JSON list of C-alpha atoms in Angstrom, two decimals:
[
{"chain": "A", "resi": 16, "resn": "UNK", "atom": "CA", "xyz": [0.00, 0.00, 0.00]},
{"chain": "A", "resi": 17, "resn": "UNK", "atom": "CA", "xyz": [1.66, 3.35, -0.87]},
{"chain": "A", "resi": 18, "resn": "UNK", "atom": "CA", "xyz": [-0.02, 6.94, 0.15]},
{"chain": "A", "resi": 19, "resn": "UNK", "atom": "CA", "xyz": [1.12, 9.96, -1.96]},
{"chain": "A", "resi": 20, "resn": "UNK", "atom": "CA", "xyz": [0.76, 13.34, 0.35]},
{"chain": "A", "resi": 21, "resn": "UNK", "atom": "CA", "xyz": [0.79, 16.22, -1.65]},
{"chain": "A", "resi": 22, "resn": "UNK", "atom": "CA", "xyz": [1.53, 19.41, 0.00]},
{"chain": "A", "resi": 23, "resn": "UNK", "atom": "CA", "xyz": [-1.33, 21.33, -1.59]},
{"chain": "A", "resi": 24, "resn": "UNK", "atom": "CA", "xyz": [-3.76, 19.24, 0.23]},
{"chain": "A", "resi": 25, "resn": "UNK", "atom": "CA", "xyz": [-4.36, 21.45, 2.83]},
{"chain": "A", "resi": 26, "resn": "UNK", "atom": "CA", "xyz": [-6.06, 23.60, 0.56]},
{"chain": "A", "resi": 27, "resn": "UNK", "atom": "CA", "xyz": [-8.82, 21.45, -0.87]},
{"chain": "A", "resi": 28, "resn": "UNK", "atom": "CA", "xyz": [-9.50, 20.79, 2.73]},
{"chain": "A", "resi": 29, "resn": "UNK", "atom": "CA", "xyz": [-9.33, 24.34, 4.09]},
{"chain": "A", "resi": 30, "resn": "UNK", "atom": "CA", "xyz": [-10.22, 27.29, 1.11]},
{"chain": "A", "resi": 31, "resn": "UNK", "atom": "CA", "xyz": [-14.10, 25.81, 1.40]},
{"chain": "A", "resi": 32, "resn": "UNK", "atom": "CA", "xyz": [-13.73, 26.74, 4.84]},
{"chain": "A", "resi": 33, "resn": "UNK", "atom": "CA", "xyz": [-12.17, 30.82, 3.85]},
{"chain": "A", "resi": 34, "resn": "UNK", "atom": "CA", "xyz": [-15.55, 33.29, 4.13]},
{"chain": "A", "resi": 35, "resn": "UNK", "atom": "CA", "xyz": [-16.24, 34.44, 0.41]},
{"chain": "A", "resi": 36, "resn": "UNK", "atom": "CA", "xyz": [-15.08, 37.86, 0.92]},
{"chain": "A", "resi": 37, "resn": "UNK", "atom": "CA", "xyz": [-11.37, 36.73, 1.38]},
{"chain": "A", "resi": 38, "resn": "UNK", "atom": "CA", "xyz": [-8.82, 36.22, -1.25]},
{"chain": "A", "resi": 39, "resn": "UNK", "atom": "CA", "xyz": [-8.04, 32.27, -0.88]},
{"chain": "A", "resi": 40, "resn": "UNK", "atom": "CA", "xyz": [-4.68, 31.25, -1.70]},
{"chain": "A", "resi": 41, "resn": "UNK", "atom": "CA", "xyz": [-3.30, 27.74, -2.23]},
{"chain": "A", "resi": 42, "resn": "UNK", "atom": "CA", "xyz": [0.46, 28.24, -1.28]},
{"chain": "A", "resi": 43, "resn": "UNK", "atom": "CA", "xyz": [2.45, 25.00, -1.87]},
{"chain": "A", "resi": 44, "resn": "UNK", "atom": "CA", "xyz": [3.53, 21.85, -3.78]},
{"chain": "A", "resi": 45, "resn": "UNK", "atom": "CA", "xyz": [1.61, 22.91, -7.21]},
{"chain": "A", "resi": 46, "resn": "UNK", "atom": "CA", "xyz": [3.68, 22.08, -10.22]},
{"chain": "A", "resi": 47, "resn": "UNK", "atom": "CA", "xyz": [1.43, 20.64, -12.99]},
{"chain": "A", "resi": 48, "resn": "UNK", "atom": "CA", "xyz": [-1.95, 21.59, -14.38]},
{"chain": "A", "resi": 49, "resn": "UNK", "atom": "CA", "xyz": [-3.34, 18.60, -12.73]},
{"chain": "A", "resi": 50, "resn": "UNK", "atom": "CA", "xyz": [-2.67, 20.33, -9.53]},
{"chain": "A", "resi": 51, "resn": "UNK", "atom": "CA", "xyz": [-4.36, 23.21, -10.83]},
{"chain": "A", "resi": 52, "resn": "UNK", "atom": "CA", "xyz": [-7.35, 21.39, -11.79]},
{"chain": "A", "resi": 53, "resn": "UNK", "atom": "CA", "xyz": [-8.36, 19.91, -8.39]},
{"chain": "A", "resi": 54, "resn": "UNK", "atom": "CA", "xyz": [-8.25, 23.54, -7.19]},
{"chain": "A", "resi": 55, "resn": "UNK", "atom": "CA", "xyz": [-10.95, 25.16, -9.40]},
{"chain": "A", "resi": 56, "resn": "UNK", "atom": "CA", "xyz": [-14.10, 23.56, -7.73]},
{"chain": "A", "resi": 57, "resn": "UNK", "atom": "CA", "xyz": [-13.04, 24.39, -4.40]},
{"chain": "A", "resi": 58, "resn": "UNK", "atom": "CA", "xyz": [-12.61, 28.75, -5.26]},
{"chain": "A", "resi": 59, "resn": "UNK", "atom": "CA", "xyz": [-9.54, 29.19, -4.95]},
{"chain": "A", "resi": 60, "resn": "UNK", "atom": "CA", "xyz": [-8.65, 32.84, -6.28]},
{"chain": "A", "resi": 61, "resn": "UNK", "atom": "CA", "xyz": [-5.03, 32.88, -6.22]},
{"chain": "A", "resi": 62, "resn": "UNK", "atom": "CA", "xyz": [-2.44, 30.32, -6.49]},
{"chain": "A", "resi": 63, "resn": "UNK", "atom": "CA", "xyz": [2.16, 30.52, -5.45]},
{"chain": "A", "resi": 64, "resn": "UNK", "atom": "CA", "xyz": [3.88, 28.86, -7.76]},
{"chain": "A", "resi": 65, "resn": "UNK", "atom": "CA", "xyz": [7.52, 28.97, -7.16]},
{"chain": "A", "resi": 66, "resn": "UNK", "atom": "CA", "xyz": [9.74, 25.59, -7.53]},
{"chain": "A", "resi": 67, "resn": "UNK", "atom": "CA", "xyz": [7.78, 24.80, -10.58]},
{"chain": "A", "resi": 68, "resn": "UNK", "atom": "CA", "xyz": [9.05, 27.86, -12.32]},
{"chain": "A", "resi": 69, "resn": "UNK", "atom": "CA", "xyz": [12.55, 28.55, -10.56]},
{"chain": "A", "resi": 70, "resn": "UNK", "atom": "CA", "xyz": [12.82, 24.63, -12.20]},
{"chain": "A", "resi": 71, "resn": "UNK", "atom": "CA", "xyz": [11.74, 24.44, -15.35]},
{"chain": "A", "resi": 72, "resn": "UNK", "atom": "CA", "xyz": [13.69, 25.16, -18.82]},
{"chain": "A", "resi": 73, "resn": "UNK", "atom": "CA", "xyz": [11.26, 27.68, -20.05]},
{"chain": "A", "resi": 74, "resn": "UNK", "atom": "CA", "xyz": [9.65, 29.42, -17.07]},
{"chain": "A", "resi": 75, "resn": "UNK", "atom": "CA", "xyz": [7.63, 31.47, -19.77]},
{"chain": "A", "resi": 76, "resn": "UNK", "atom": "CA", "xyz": [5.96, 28.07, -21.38]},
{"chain": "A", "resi": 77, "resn": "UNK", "atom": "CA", "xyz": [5.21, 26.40, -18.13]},
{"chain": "A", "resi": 78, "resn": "UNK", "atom": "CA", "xyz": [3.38, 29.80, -16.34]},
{"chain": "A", "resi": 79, "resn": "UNK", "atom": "CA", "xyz": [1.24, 29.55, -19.70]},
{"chain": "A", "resi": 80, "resn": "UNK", "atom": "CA", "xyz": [1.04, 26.03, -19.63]},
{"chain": "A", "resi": 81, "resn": "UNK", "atom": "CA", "xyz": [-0.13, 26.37, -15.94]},
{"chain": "A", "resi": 82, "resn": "UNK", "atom": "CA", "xyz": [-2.40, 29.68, -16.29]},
{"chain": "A", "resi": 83, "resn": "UNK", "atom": "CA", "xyz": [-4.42, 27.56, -19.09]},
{"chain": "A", "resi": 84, "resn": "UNK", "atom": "CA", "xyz": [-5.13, 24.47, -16.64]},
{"chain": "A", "resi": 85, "resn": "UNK", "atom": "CA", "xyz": [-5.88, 27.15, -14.27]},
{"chain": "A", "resi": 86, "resn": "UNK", "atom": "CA", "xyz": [-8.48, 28.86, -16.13]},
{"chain": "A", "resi": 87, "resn": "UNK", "atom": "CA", "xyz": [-10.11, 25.46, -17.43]}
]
């Protein structure tokens, strides 16, 4: 049996919980547009993305290529 934590779990389990006049901001361990994906239902409004960028060959490609997934 193996579990797989992902660090932006925290926020599917707490932005529900953020009043609808705050900004709700998922802050870690999102790096694909999968990640992205699980987000939208939930309202987030903002998201950091910093590894996933600081990493990658072509920061300019994978902000697009995240910004899309984002937007659905």
């Amino acid at each position: 049996l193996t579990f797989a934590y992902h660090s932006y779990s925290p926020s599917l389990r707490l932005i529900p919980r953020v009043p609808p006049l705050v900004t709700a901001v998922a802050e870690s361990g999102l790096s694909d547009p999968a990640d992205l994906a699980r987000l939208r239902p939930i309202r987030c409004d903002a998201v950091l993305i910093g590894e996933a960028l600081m990493t990658s060959p072509d920061p300019a490609s994978t902000l697009a290529t995240l910004a899309a997934a984002a937007r659905g």
